[in-house]
Coordinates of C-alpha atoms in Angstrom, one line a residue:
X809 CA 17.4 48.1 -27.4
X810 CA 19.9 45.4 -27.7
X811 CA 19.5 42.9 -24.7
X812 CA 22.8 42.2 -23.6
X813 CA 21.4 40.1 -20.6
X814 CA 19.3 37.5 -22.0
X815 CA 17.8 35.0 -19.6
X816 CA 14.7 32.8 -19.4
X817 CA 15.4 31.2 -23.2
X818 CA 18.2 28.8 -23.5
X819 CA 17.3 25.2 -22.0
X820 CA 20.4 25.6 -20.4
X821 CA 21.8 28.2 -18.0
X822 CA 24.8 30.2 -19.1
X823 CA 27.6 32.0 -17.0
X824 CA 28.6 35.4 -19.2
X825 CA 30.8 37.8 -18.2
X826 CA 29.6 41.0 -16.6
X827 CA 29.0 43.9 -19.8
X828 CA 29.1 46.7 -17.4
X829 CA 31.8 48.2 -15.2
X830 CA 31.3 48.2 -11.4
X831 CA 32.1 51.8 -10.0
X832 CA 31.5 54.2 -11.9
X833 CA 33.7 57.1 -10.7
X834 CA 37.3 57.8 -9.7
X835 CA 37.9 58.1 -6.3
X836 CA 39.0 61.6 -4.6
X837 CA 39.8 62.5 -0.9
X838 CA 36.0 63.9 -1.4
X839 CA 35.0 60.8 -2.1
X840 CA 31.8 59.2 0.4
X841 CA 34.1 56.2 1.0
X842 CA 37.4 55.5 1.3
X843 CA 39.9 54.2 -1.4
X844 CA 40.0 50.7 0.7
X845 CA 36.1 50.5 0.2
X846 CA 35.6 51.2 -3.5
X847 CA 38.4 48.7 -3.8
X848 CA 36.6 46.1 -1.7
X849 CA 33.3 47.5 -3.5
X850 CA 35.0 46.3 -7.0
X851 CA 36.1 43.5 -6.4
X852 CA 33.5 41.9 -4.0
X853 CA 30.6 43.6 -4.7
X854 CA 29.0 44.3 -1.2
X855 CA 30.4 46.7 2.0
X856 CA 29.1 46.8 5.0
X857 CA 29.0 50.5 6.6
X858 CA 29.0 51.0 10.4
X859 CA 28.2 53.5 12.7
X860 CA 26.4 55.8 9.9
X861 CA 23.6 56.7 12.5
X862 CA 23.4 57.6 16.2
X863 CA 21.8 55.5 18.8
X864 CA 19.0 57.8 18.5
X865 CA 18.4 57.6 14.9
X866 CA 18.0 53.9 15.1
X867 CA 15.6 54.2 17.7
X868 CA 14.0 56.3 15.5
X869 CA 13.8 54.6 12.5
X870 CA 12.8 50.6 15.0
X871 CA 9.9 52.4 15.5
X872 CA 8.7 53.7 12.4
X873 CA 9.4 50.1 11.1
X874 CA 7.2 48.9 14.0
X875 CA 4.5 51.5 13.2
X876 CA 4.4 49.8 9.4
X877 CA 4.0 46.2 10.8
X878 CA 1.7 46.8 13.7
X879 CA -0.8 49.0 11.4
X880 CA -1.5 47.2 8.1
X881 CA -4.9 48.7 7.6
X882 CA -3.3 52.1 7.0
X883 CA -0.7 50.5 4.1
X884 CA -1.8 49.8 0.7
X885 CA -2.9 46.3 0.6
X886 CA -1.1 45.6 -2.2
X887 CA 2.8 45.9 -1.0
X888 CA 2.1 43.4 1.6
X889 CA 3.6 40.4 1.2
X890 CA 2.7 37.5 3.7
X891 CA 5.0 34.0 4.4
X892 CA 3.9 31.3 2.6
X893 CA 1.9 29.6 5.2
X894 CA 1.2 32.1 7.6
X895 CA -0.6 35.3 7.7
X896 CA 2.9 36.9 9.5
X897 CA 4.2 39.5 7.5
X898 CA 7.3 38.8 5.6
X899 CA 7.7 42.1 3.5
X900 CA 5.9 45.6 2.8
X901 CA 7.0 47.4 -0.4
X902 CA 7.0 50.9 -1.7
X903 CA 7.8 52.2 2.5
X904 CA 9.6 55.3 1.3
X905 CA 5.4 56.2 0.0
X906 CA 4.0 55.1 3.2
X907 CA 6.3 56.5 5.8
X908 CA 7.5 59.7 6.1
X909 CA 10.6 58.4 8.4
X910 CA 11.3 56.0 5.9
X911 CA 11.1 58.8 2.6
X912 CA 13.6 60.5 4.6
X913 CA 16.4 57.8 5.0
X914 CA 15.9 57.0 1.2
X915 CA 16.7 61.0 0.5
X916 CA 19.7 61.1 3.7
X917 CA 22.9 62.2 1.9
X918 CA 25.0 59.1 4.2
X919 CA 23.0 56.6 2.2
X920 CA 22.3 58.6 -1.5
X921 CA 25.8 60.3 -1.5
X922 CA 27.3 56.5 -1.8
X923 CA 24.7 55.1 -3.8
X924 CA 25.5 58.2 -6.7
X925 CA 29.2 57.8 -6.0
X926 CA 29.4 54.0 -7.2
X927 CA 26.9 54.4 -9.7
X928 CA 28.2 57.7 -11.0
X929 CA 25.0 59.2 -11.4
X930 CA 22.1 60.6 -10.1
X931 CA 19.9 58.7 -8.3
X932 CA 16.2 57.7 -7.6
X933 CA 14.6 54.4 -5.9
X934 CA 13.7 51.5 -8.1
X935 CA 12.2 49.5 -5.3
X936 CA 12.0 50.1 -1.4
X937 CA 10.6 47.3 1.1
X938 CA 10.8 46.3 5.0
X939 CA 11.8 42.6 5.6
X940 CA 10.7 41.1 8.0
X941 CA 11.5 37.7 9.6
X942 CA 9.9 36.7 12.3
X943 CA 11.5 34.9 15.0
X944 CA 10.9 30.8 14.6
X945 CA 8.2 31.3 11.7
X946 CA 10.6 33.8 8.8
X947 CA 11.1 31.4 5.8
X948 CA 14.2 31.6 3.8
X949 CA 15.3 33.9 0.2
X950 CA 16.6 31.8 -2.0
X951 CA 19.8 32.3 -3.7
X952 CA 19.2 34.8 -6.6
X953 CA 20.8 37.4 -8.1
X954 CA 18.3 40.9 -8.3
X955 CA 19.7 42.1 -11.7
X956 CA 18.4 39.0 -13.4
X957 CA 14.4 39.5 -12.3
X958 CA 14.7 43.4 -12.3
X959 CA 16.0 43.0 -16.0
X960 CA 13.4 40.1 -17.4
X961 CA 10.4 41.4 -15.7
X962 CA 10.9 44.8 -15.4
X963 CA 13.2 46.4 -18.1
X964 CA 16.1 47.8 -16.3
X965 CA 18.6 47.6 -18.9
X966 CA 22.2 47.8 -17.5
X967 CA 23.7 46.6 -14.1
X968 CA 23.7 50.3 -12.7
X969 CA 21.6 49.8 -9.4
X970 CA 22.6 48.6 -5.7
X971 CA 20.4 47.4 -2.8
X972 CA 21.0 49.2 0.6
X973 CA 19.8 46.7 3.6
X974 CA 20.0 48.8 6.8
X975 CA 19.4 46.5 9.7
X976 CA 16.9 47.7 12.0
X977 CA 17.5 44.4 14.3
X978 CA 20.8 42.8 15.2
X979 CA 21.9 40.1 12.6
X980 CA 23.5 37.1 14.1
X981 CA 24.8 33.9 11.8
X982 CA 21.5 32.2 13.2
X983 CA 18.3 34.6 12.8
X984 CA 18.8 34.4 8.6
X985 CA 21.4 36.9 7.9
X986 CA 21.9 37.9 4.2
X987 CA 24.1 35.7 2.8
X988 CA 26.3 36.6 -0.4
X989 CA 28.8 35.2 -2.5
X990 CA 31.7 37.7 -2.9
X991 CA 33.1 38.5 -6.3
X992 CA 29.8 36.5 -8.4
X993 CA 28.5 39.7 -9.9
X994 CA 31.5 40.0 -12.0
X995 CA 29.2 37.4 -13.8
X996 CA 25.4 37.0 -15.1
X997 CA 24.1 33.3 -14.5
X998 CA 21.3 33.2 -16.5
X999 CA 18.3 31.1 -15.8
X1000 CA 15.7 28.5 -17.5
X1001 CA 12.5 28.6 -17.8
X1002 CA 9.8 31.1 -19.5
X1003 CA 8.0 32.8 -17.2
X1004 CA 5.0 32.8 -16.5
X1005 CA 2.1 35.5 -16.5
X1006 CA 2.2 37.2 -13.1
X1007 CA 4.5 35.5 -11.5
X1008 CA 5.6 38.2 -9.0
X1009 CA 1.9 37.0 -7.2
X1010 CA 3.8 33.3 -6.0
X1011 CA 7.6 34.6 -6.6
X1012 CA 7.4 37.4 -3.9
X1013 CA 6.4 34.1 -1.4
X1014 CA 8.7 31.7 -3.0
X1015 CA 10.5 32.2 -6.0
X1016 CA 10.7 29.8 -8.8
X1017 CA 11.7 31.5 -11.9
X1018 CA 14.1 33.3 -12.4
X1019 CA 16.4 30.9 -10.1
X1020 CA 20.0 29.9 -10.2
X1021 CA 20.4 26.3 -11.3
X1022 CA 22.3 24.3 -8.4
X1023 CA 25.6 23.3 -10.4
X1024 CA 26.3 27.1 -11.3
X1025 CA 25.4 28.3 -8.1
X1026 CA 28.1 25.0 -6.6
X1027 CA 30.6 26.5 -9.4
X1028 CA 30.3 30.2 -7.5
X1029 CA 30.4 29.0 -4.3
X1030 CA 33.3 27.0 -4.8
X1031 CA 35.2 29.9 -6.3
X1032 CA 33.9 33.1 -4.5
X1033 CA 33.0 30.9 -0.9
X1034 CA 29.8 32.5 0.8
X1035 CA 29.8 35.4 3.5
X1036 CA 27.2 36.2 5.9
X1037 CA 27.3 40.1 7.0
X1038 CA 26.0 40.4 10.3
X1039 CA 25.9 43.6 12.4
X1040 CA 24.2 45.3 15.1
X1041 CA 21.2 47.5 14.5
X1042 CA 21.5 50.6 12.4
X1043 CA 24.8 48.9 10.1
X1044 CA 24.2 48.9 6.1
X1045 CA 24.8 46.3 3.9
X1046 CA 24.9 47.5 0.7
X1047 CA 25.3 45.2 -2.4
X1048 CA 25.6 45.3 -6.3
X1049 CA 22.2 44.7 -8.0
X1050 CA 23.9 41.7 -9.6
X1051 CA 25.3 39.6 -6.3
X1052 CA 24.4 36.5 -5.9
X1053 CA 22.8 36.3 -2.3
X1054 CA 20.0 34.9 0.0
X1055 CA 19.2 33.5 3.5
X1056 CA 18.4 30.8 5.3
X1057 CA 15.3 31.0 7.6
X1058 CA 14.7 31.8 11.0
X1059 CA 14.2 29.6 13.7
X1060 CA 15.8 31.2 17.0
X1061 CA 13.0 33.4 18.6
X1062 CA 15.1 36.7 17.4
X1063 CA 13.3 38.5 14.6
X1064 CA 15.5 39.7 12.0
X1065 CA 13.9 43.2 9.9
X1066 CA 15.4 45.3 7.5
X1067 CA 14.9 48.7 5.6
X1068 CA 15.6 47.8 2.0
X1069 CA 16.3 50.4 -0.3
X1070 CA 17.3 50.2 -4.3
X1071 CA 18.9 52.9 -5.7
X1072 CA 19.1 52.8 -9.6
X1073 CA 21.1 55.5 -11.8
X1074 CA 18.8 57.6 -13.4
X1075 CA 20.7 57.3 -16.8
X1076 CA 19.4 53.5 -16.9
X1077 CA 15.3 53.9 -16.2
X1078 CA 13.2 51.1 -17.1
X1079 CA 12.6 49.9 -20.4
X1080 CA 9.8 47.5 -21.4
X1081 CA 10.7 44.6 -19.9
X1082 CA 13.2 41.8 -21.8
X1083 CA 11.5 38.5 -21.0
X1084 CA 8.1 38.8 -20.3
X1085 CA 4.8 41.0 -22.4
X1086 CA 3.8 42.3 -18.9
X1087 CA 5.7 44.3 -16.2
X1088 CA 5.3 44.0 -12.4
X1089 CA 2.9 46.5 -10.5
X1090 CA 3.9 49.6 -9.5
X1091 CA 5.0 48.7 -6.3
X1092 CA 7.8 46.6 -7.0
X1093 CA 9.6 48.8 -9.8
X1094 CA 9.0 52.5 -10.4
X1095 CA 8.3 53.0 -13.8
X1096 CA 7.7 56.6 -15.9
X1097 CA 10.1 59.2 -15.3
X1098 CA 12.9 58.9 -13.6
X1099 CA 13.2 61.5 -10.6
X1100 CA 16.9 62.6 -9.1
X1101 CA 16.3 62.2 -5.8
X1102 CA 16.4 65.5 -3.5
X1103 CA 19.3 64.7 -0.9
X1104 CA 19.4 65.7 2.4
X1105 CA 21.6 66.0 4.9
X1106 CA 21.3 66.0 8.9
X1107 CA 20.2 64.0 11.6
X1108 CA 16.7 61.7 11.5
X1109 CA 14.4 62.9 14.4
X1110 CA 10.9 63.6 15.4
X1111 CA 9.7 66.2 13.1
X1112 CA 9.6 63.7 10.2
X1113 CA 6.7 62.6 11.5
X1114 CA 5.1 65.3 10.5
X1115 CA 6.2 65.5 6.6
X1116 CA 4.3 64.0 3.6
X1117 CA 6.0 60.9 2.0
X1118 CA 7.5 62.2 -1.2

């Protein structure tokens, strides 16, 4: 397949215009958002959704994100990921496998409906995590755009995939809110450097492939100007899979955590990856056959507990 997003070769990066288009269907009255939002959607490349779930729901879904950080003996060990000098938690990966709760708000139609909308397409889930930034000790995410990694190490060939960050505890401007830079995934920075073997081991810590160079990132900023969604528990932020974005760390005593959920179009399933001989494990991009997921629609609540992750 013809790589249309080269990155990791030149000694120099390069800023090339986006190849793919950015919603993929015509809006209707039917539509899961309204006009104003796919508008805002094209031409920003981030919404944030409020309101989506009662009170109870995000009760619900705070503790089954507390039962995943105060239990990691019953997770795999391998999809957690510690801070850099601390044994605090800073992400778990592949949740929707490991909780039921979590399965369920990956399949919910207010989330997936959205998700297939934009990407006109079914939909499955490339990646799913819980961030977690503890309060004085949660290090930062440097700026980075998803697409770039997702493409070189793990062969997804188009930009057809969004993120879906649904807050789980309130985010101010000072506990390391997601920052983005509105209207930068309209382009593909590459980056420098070859990469090497298993890099996801030190990047998932603190990335340094696969990393903007300042002077384009200056170039963006200075164009775009940053924004820094915040909202109260149970708001989405949901983002194009080529968006510049990042945070700064935390250093109030609030803890900041997240449900992260990646939905990809099931038309654009991983290829072998375009910069590197290797993938990255399992945990971090679903590989094989690409699933539609099963929506669902109704209200999260206790009975979950009982299902089997999908």
């Amino acid at each position: 397949m013809q790589d249309l997003y080269p990155s990791r070769f030149a000694a120099e990066a390069e800023l090339r215009p986006r190849q793919d288009p950015v919603v993929r269907s015509t809006w209707s009255p039917v539509a899961p958002v309204s006009a104003a939002q796919a508008v805002q959607f094209e031409r920003d490349g981030y919404l944030v959704l409020e309101d989506l779930f009662s009170a109870a729901e995000v009760d619900f879904l705070q503790r089954a994100a507390g039962e995943l950080l105060g239990n990691p003996a019953a997770l795999d060990r391998e999809t957690i990921v510690t801070e850099p000098q601390s044994d605090e938690i800073r992400s778990i990966f592949e949740i929707h496998q490991q909780s039921a709760v979590m399965a369920r708000l990956a399949r919910d139609a207010r989330l997936a409906d959205v998700a297939r909308f934009l990407l006109g397409d079914e939909v499955y889930i490339h990646q799913s995590r819980l961030n977690y930034k503890p309060g004085f000790k949660g290090r930062e995410f440097y700026w980075h755009s998803d697409f770039e990694t997702w493409h070189v190490e793990d062969g997804m060939p188009r930009m057809r995939a969004l993120s879906m960050s649904i807050l789980l505890a309130e985010n101010t401007p000072h506990n390391g809110p997601l920052m983005v830079i509105p209207g930068s995934h309209r382009t593909f920075l590459t980056c420098v450097g070859e990469t090497p073997e298993d890099h996801y081991l030190s990047s998932l810590k603190k990335q340094e492939y696969g990393v903007p160079d300042e002077q384009s990132l200056a170039e963006m900023a200075q164009r775009h100007g940053i924004v820094a969604p915040t909202g109260k528990p149970g708001t989405v932020v949901l983002f194009d899979c080529n968006l510049m974005h990042g945070s700064n760390g935390n250093i109030t005593p609030f803890p900041r955590a997240n449900a992260f959920l990646v939905y990809n179009a099931v038309s654009n399933q991983l290829e072998k990856p375009f910069g590197v001989e290797k993938p990255r494990p399992w945990f971090l991009a679903h590989r094989g056959k690409a699933e539609p997921l099963a929506v669902e629609s109704g209200p999260l609540s206790e009975p979950l507990a009982e299902m089997v992750p999908a």
